[in-house]
Amino acid sequence: MLAEFGGASPRMLNLALHAASGIVIGIVAAELLPAALDGLAGWWIALAVGAGGVAYVLIEAGVERLQRRKGSGTDRTSMWMIYVAVAVDLTADGLMLGSGTAVSLAFGLTLAAGQVLADMPEGFAAVANLRENGVPRKRRIMLSASFILYCVAAALLAYLLLRGAPDSAKLAALAFAAGLLSVAAVEDMLNEAHEVREDTRGSVLAFVGGLALFILVSAGLETVLGEDLHDPDQTEAVRLEGARSPGC
């Protein structure tokens, strides 16, 4: 809505995308990989991270091939290419959230908090791009509202598939998401930031600020919830203990 009814200068987009990239790197470094390292062998983590990165590259190549096939000479085509790119990104976010929630509710909430922070500047950039392509306001708002479907559907699917799976499968899914998000942050968000405006020292500070912000959010939630979010056994024990208490 800020992009819809306010200004979206190239400098603001550059800073927002750098901040979003920092937050995503923070999710990978502070939550996803530490959780995987607690319960998986290193070679399994490397394999899952690599698979996630390859998956993102293949998805991006498919979107680009679709764009070349359809052509990019019309506003309508450009609009749908932007829409597909954002939908794919949010589907990946949903898979990560569903996998994290299958490990524990507290862990899923922490990942969701970080992803909301990251998706705000991403959404800002997406709406700004739709405006630049001449998409009418009513249609822009409808397209933005529809994005929730991809994230929620992917999260629900991942949760249902993994909730009864062994811990190793859940942690492998988190490592897969780590590889996917790492490539997205470096190759997608930062590239787009560089296209809209040349980097400045403020861009670097925005990246570091996003990284630091997520670490603070993660540490704060862990303190409030009183759980080790990286230990599925501990969070499950806390849940079972609460279920056995007389007040439940």
Coordinates of N, CA and C in Angstrom, one line a residue, residues 76-238:
R76 N 0.5 -5.9 -20.8 CA -0.2 -7.1 -20.2 C 0.8 -8.3 -20.0
T77 N 1.6 -8.5 -21.0 CA 2.6 -9.6 -20.9 C 3.6 -9.3 -19.8
S78 N 4.1 -8.0 -19.7 CA 5.0 -7.7 -18.7 C 4.4 -7.8 -17.3
M79 N 3.1 -7.5 -17.2 CA 2.4 -7.6 -15.9 C 2.4 -9.0 -15.5
W80 N 2.1 -10.0 -16.4 CA 2.0 -11.4 -16.0 C 3.4 -12.0 -15.7
M81 N 4.5 -11.5 -16.3 CA 5.8 -11.9 -16.0 C 6.2 -11.5 -14.6
I82 N 5.8 -10.3 -14.2 CA 6.1 -9.8 -12.8 C 5.3 -10.7 -11.8
Y83 N 4.0 -10.9 -12.2 CA 3.1 -11.7 -11.3 C 3.7 -13.1 -11.1
V84 N 4.1 -13.8 -12.2 CA 4.6 -15.1 -12.1 C 5.9 -15.1 -11.2
A85 N 6.8 -14.2 -11.4 CA 8.0 -14.1 -10.6 C 7.7 -14.0 -9.1
V86 N 6.8 -13.1 -8.8 CA 6.5 -12.9 -7.3 C 5.7 -14.1 -6.8
A87 N 4.9 -14.7 -7.6 CA 4.1 -15.9 -7.1 C 5.1 -17.1 -6.8
V88 N 6.1 -17.2 -7.7 CA 7.1 -18.3 -7.5 C 7.9 -18.0 -6.2
D89 N 8.2 -16.8 -6.0 CA 9.0 -16.4 -4.8 C 8.2 -16.7 -3.5
L90 N 6.9 -16.3 -3.5 CA 6.1 -16.5 -2.4 C 5.8 -18.0 -2.1
T91 N 5.7 -18.8 -3.2 CA 5.5 -20.2 -3.1 C 6.7 -20.8 -2.3
A92 N 7.9 -20.4 -2.7 CA 9.1 -20.9 -2.0 C 9.1 -20.5 -0.5
D93 N 8.6 -19.3 -0.3 CA 8.5 -18.8 1.1 C 7.5 -19.7 1.9
G94 N 6.4 -20.1 1.3 CA 5.4 -20.9 1.9 C 6.0 -22.3 2.2
L95 N 6.8 -22.9 1.3 CA 7.4 -24.2 1.5 C 8.3 -24.1 2.7
M96 N 9.1 -23.0 2.9 CA 10.0 -22.8 4.0 C 9.2 -22.8 5.3
L97 N 8.1 -22.0 5.3 CA 7.3 -21.8 6.5 C 6.6 -23.1 6.9
G98 N 6.1 -23.8 6.0 CA 5.4 -25.1 6.3 C 6.4 -26.1 6.8
S99 N 7.6 -26.1 6.3 CA 8.7 -27.0 6.7 C 9.1 -26.7 8.2
G100 N 9.3 -25.3 8.4 CA 9.7 -24.9 9.7 C 8.6 -25.2 10.8
T101 N 7.4 -25.0 10.4 CA 6.3 -25.3 11.4 C 6.2 -26.8 11.7
A102 N 6.5 -27.6 10.7 CA 6.5 -29.1 11.0 C 7.6 -29.4 12.0
V103 N 8.7 -28.6 12.1 CA 9.7 -28.8 13.1 C 9.1 -28.4 14.5
S104 N 8.6 -27.2 14.6 CA 7.9 -26.7 15.8 C 7.2 -25.4 15.4
L105 N 6.1 -25.2 16.2 CA 5.3 -24.0 15.9 C 6.1 -22.7 16.2
A106 N 6.9 -22.8 17.3 CA 7.8 -21.6 17.6 C 8.7 -21.3 16.5
F107 N 9.3 -22.3 15.9 CA 10.3 -22.1 14.8 C 9.6 -21.6 13.6
G108 N 8.4 -22.1 13.3 CA 7.6 -21.6 12.2 C 7.3 -20.1 12.3
L109 N 6.9 -19.7 13.6 CA 6.6 -18.3 13.8 C 7.8 -17.4 13.7
T110 N 9.0 -17.9 14.1 CA 10.2 -17.1 13.9 C 10.5 -16.9 12.4
L111 N 10.4 -17.9 11.6 CA 10.6 -17.8 10.2 C 9.6 -16.9 9.5
A112 N 8.3 -17.0 10.0 CA 7.3 -16.1 9.4 C 7.5 -14.7 9.7
A113 N 8.0 -14.4 11.0 CA 8.3 -13.0 11.3 C 9.4 -12.4 10.4
G114 N 10.4 -13.2 10.2 CA 11.5 -12.8 9.3 C 11.0 -12.6 7.9
Q115 N 10.2 -13.5 7.4 CA 9.8 -13.4 6.0 C 8.8 -12.3 5.8
V116 N 8.0 -12.0 6.8 CA 7.2 -10.8 6.7 C 8.0 -9.5 6.5
L117 N 9.1 -9.4 7.3 CA 10.0 -8.3 7.2 C 10.6 -8.2 5.8
A118 N 11.0 -9.3 5.3 CA 11.6 -9.4 4.0 C 10.6 -9.1 2.8
D119 N 9.4 -9.6 3.0 CA 8.4 -9.5 1.9 C 7.9 -8.1 1.8
M120 N 8.0 -7.3 2.9 CA 7.5 -5.9 2.8 C 8.2 -5.1 1.7
P121 N 9.6 -5.0 1.7 CA 10.3 -4.3 0.6 C 10.1 -5.0 -0.7
E122 N 10.0 -6.4 -0.7 CA 9.8 -7.1 -1.9 C 8.5 -6.7 -2.5
G123 N 7.4 -6.6 -1.7 CA 6.1 -6.2 -2.2 C 6.1 -4.8 -2.7
F124 N 6.9 -3.9 -2.0 CA 7.0 -2.5 -2.4 C 7.6 -2.5 -3.8
A125 N 8.6 -3.3 -4.1 CA 9.3 -3.3 -5.4 C 8.3 -3.9 -6.5
A126 N 7.6 -4.9 -6.1 CA 6.7 -5.6 -7.1 C 5.6 -4.6 -7.5
V127 N 5.0 -3.9 -6.6 CA 3.9 -3.0 -6.9 C 4.5 -1.8 -7.7
A128 N 5.7 -1.3 -7.4 CA 6.3 -0.3 -8.1 C 6.5 -0.7 -9.6
N129 N 6.9 -2.0 -9.8 CA 7.1 -2.5 -11.1 C 5.8 -2.5 -11.9
L130 N 4.8 -3.0 -11.2 CA 3.5 -3.0 -11.9 C 3.0 -1.6 -12.3
R131 N 3.2 -0.6 -11.4 CA 2.9 0.7 -11.8 C 3.7 1.2 -13.0
E132 N 5.0 0.9 -13.0 CA 5.8 1.3 -14.2 C 5.3 0.7 -15.5
N133 N 4.7 -0.5 -15.4 CA 4.3 -1.2 -16.6 C 2.8 -0.8 -17.0
G134 N 2.3 0.2 -16.3 CA 1.0 0.7 -16.7 C -0.2 -0.1 -16.3
V135 N -0.1 -1.0 -15.3 CA -1.2 -1.8 -14.9 C -2.1 -0.9 -14.1
P136 N -3.4 -0.9 -14.4 CA -4.4 -0.1 -13.6 C -4.4 -0.4 -12.1
R137 N -4.7 0.6 -11.3 CA -4.6 0.4 -9.8 C -5.5 -0.7 -9.3
K138 N -6.8 -0.8 -9.8 CA -7.7 -1.8 -9.3 C -7.1 -3.2 -9.6
R139 N -6.5 -3.4 -10.7 CA -6.0 -4.7 -11.1 C -4.7 -4.9 -10.2
R140 N -3.9 -3.9 -10.0 CA -2.7 -4.1 -9.1 C -3.1 -4.5 -7.7
I141 N -4.2 -3.9 -7.2 CA -4.6 -4.3 -5.8 C -5.1 -5.7 -5.8
M142 N -5.9 -6.1 -6.8 CA -6.4 -7.5 -6.9 C -5.2 -8.5 -7.0
L143 N -4.2 -8.2 -7.8 CA -3.1 -9.1 -8.0 C -2.3 -9.2 -6.7
S144 N -2.1 -8.1 -6.0 CA -1.4 -8.1 -4.7 C -2.2 -9.0 -3.7
A145 N -3.5 -8.8 -3.6 CA -4.3 -9.6 -2.7 C -4.2 -11.1 -3.0
S146 N -4.1 -11.5 -4.2 CA -4.1 -12.9 -4.6 C -2.8 -13.6 -4.2
F147 N -1.7 -12.8 -3.9 CA -0.4 -13.5 -3.6 C -0.5 -14.3 -2.4
I148 N -1.4 -14.0 -1.5 CA -1.4 -14.8 -0.2 C -1.8 -16.2 -0.5
L149 N -2.5 -16.5 -1.6 CA -2.9 -17.8 -1.9 C -1.7 -18.8 -2.1
Y150 N -0.7 -18.3 -2.8 CA 0.4 -19.1 -3.1 C 1.2 -19.4 -1.9
C151 N 1.4 -18.5 -1.0 CA 2.2 -18.7 0.2 C 1.5 -19.6 1.2
V152 N 0.2 -19.4 1.4 CA -0.5 -20.2 2.4 C -0.7 -21.6 1.8
A153 N -1.0 -21.8 0.5 CA -1.2 -23.1 0.0 C 0.1 -23.9 0.1
A154 N 1.3 -23.3 -0.3 CA 2.5 -24.0 -0.2 C 2.9 -24.3 1.2
A155 N 2.6 -23.4 2.2 CA 2.9 -23.7 3.6 C 2.1 -24.8 4.1
L156 N 0.8 -24.8 3.8 CA -0.1 -25.9 4.2 C 0.3 -27.3 3.6
L157 N 0.7 -27.3 2.3 CA 1.1 -28.5 1.7 C 2.4 -29.1 2.4
A158 N 3.4 -28.2 2.6 CA 4.6 -28.6 3.2 C 4.4 -29.1 4.6
Y159 N 3.6 -28.4 5.3 CA 3.3 -28.9 6.7 C 2.6 -30.2 6.8
L160 N 1.6 -30.4 5.9 CA 0.9 -31.7 5.9 C 1.8 -32.9 5.5
L161 N 2.7 -32.6 4.6 CA 3.6 -33.7 4.1 C 4.7 -34.0 5.1
L162 N 5.1 -33.0 5.9 CA 6.2 -33.2 6.8 C 5.9 -33.4 8.3
R163 N 4.7 -33.1 8.7 CA 4.4 -33.1 10.1 C 4.6 -34.5 10.7
G164 N 4.4 -35.6 10.0 CA 4.6 -36.9 10.5 C 5.9 -37.5 10.0
A165 N 6.7 -36.8 9.3 CA 8.0 -37.3 8.8 C 9.1 -37.3 9.8
P166 N 10.1 -38.1 9.6 CA 11.3 -38.1 10.5 C 11.9 -36.7 10.6
D167 N 12.6 -36.4 11.7 CA 13.2 -35.2 11.9 C 14.2 -34.9 10.8
S168 N 14.9 -35.9 10.3 CA 15.9 -35.8 9.3 C 15.3 -35.2 8.0
A169 N 14.1 -35.6 7.6 CA 13.4 -35.1 6.5 C 13.0 -33.7 6.6
K170 N 12.6 -33.3 7.8 CA 12.2 -31.9 8.1 C 13.4 -31.0 8.0
L171 N 14.5 -31.4 8.6 CA 15.7 -30.6 8.5 C 16.3 -30.5 7.1
A172 N 16.2 -31.6 6.4 CA 16.6 -31.6 5.0 C 15.8 -30.5 4.2
A173 N 14.5 -30.5 4.5 CA 13.7 -29.5 3.8 C 14.1 -28.1 4.1
L174 N 14.5 -27.9 5.4 CA 15.0 -26.5 5.8 C 16.3 -26.2 5.1
A175 N 17.2 -27.2 4.9 CA 18.4 -26.9 4.2 C 18.1 -26.6 2.7
F176 N 17.2 -27.3 2.2 CA 16.7 -27.1 0.8 C 16.2 -25.6 0.6
A177 N 15.4 -25.2 1.6 CA 14.9 -23.8 1.6 C 16.1 -22.8 1.7
A178 N 17.1 -23.2 2.5 CA 18.2 -22.3 2.7 C 18.9 -22.1 1.4
G179 N 19.1 -23.1 0.6 CA 19.8 -23.0 -0.7 C 19.0 -22.1 -1.6
L180 N 17.7 -22.4 -1.6 CA 16.8 -21.6 -2.5 C 16.7 -20.2 -2.2
L181 N 16.6 -19.8 -0.9 CA 16.5 -18.4 -0.5 C 17.9 -17.7 -0.7
S182 N 19.0 -18.4 -0.5 CA 20.3 -17.8 -0.7 C 20.5 -17.3 -2.1
V183 N 20.1 -18.1 -3.1 CA 20.2 -17.8 -4.5 C 19.2 -16.6 -4.8
A184 N 18.0 -16.7 -4.2 CA 17.0 -15.6 -4.4 C 17.5 -14.3 -3.9
A185 N 18.2 -14.3 -2.8 CA 18.7 -13.0 -2.2 C 19.8 -12.4 -3.0
V186 N 20.7 -13.3 -3.5 CA 21.9 -12.7 -4.2 C 21.6 -12.5 -5.6
E187 N 20.9 -13.4 -6.3 CA 20.8 -13.3 -7.7 C 19.5 -12.5 -8.1
D188 N 18.5 -12.5 -7.3 CA 17.2 -11.8 -7.6 C 17.1 -10.4 -7.0
M189 N 17.1 -10.4 -5.6 CA 16.9 -9.1 -5.0 C 18.0 -8.1 -5.2
L190 N 19.3 -8.6 -5.0 CA 20.4 -7.6 -5.2 C 20.5 -7.2 -6.7
N191 N 20.3 -8.1 -7.6 CA 20.4 -7.7 -9.0 C 19.3 -6.7 -9.3
E192 N 18.1 -6.9 -8.8 CA 17.0 -5.9 -9.1 C 17.4 -4.6 -8.4
A193 N 18.0 -4.6 -7.2 CA 18.4 -3.4 -6.6 C 19.4 -2.6 -7.4
H194 N 20.4 -3.4 -8.0 CA 21.4 -2.7 -8.8 C 20.8 -2.2 -10.1
E195 N 19.8 -2.8 -10.6 CA 19.2 -2.3 -11.8 C 18.5 -1.0 -11.6
V196 N 17.8 -0.8 -10.5 CA 17.0 0.4 -10.3 C 17.9 1.6 -10.0
R197 N 19.0 1.4 -9.3 CA 19.9 2.5 -8.9 C 21.3 2.0 -8.5
E198 N 22.3 2.7 -8.8 CA 23.7 2.3 -8.4 C 23.8 2.3 -6.9
D199 N 24.5 1.4 -6.4 CA 24.7 1.2 -4.9 C 25.4 2.4 -4.3
T200 N 25.1 2.7 -3.0 CA 25.8 3.7 -2.3 C 26.2 3.1 -0.9
R201 N 26.8 3.8 -0.1 CA 27.1 3.3 1.3 C 25.8 3.0 2.0
G202 N 24.8 3.8 1.7 CA 23.5 3.6 2.3 C 22.9 2.2 2.0
S203 N 23.2 1.8 0.7 CA 22.8 0.4 0.3 C 23.4 -0.6 1.2
V204 N 24.7 -0.5 1.4 CA 25.4 -1.5 2.3 C 24.8 -1.5 3.7
L205 N 24.6 -0.3 4.2 CA 24.1 -0.1 5.6 C 22.7 -0.7 5.6
A206 N 21.9 -0.6 4.6 CA 20.5 -1.2 4.5 C 20.6 -2.7 4.6
F207 N 21.6 -3.3 3.9 CA 21.8 -4.7 3.9 C 22.1 -5.2 5.3
V208 N 23.1 -4.5 5.9 CA 23.6 -4.9 7.2 C 22.4 -4.7 8.2
G209 N 21.7 -3.6 8.1 CA 20.6 -3.3 9.0 C 19.5 -4.4 8.9
G210 N 19.2 -4.9 7.7 CA 18.2 -6.0 7.5 C 18.7 -7.2 8.2
L211 N 20.0 -7.6 8.0 CA 20.6 -8.7 8.7 C 20.5 -8.6 10.2
A212 N 20.9 -7.5 10.7 CA 20.9 -7.3 12.2 C 19.4 -7.3 12.7
L213 N 18.5 -6.7 11.9 CA 17.1 -6.7 12.4 C 16.5 -8.1 12.6
F214 N 16.8 -9.0 11.6 CA 16.3 -10.3 11.8 C 16.9 -11.0 13.0
I215 N 18.2 -10.9 13.2 CA 18.8 -11.5 14.3 C 18.2 -11.0 15.6
L216 N 17.9 -9.7 15.7 CA 17.3 -9.2 16.9 C 15.9 -9.8 17.1
V217 N 15.1 -9.9 16.0 CA 13.8 -10.5 16.0 C 13.8 -12.0 16.4
S218 N 14.8 -12.7 15.9 CA 14.9 -14.1 16.2 C 15.3 -14.3 17.7
A219 N 16.3 -13.5 18.2 CA 16.7 -13.6 19.6 C 15.5 -13.2 20.5
G220 N 14.8 -12.2 20.1 CA 13.7 -11.7 20.9 C 12.6 -12.7 21.0
L221 N 12.2 -13.4 19.9 CA 11.2 -14.4 19.9 C 11.6 -15.6 20.8
E222 N 12.9 -16.0 20.6 CA 13.4 -17.1 21.4 C 13.3 -16.8 22.9
T223 N 13.6 -15.6 23.3 CA 13.5 -15.2 24.7 C 12.1 -15.2 25.2
V224 N 11.2 -14.7 24.4 CA 9.8 -14.6 24.8 C 9.2 -16.0 24.9
L225 N 9.5 -16.9 23.9 CA 8.9 -18.2 23.8 C 9.6 -19.2 24.8
G226 N 10.8 -18.8 25.2 CA 11.5 -19.6 26.2 C 11.9 -21.0 25.6
E227 N 12.2 -21.1 24.3 CA 12.5 -22.3 23.7 C 13.8 -22.2 22.8
D228 N 14.5 -23.3 22.7 CA 15.6 -23.4 21.7 C 15.0 -23.7 20.4
L229 N 14.8 -22.7 19.5 CA 14.1 -22.9 18.3 C 14.8 -23.9 17.3
H230 N 16.0 -24.2 17.5 CA 16.8 -25.0 16.6 C 16.7 -26.5 17.0
D231 N 16.1 -26.8 18.2 CA 16.1 -28.1 18.7 C 14.7 -28.7 18.7
P232 N 14.3 -29.5 17.6 CA 13.0 -30.0 17.5 C 12.6 -30.9 18.7
D233 N 13.6 -31.6 19.3 CA 13.2 -32.4 20.5 C 12.8 -31.6 21.7
Q234 N 13.5 -30.4 21.9 CA 13.1 -29.6 23.0 C 11.8 -28.9 22.8
T235 N 11.5 -28.4 21.6 CA 10.3 -27.7 21.4 C 9.1 -28.7 21.5
E236 N 9.3 -30.0 21.0 CA 8.3 -31.0 21.1 C 8.0 -31.3 22.6
A237 N 9.1 -31.4 23.4 CA 9.0 -31.7 24.8 C 8.2 -30.6 25.5
V238 N 8.5 -29.4 25.2 CA 7.7 -28.3 25.8 C 6.2 -28.4 25.4

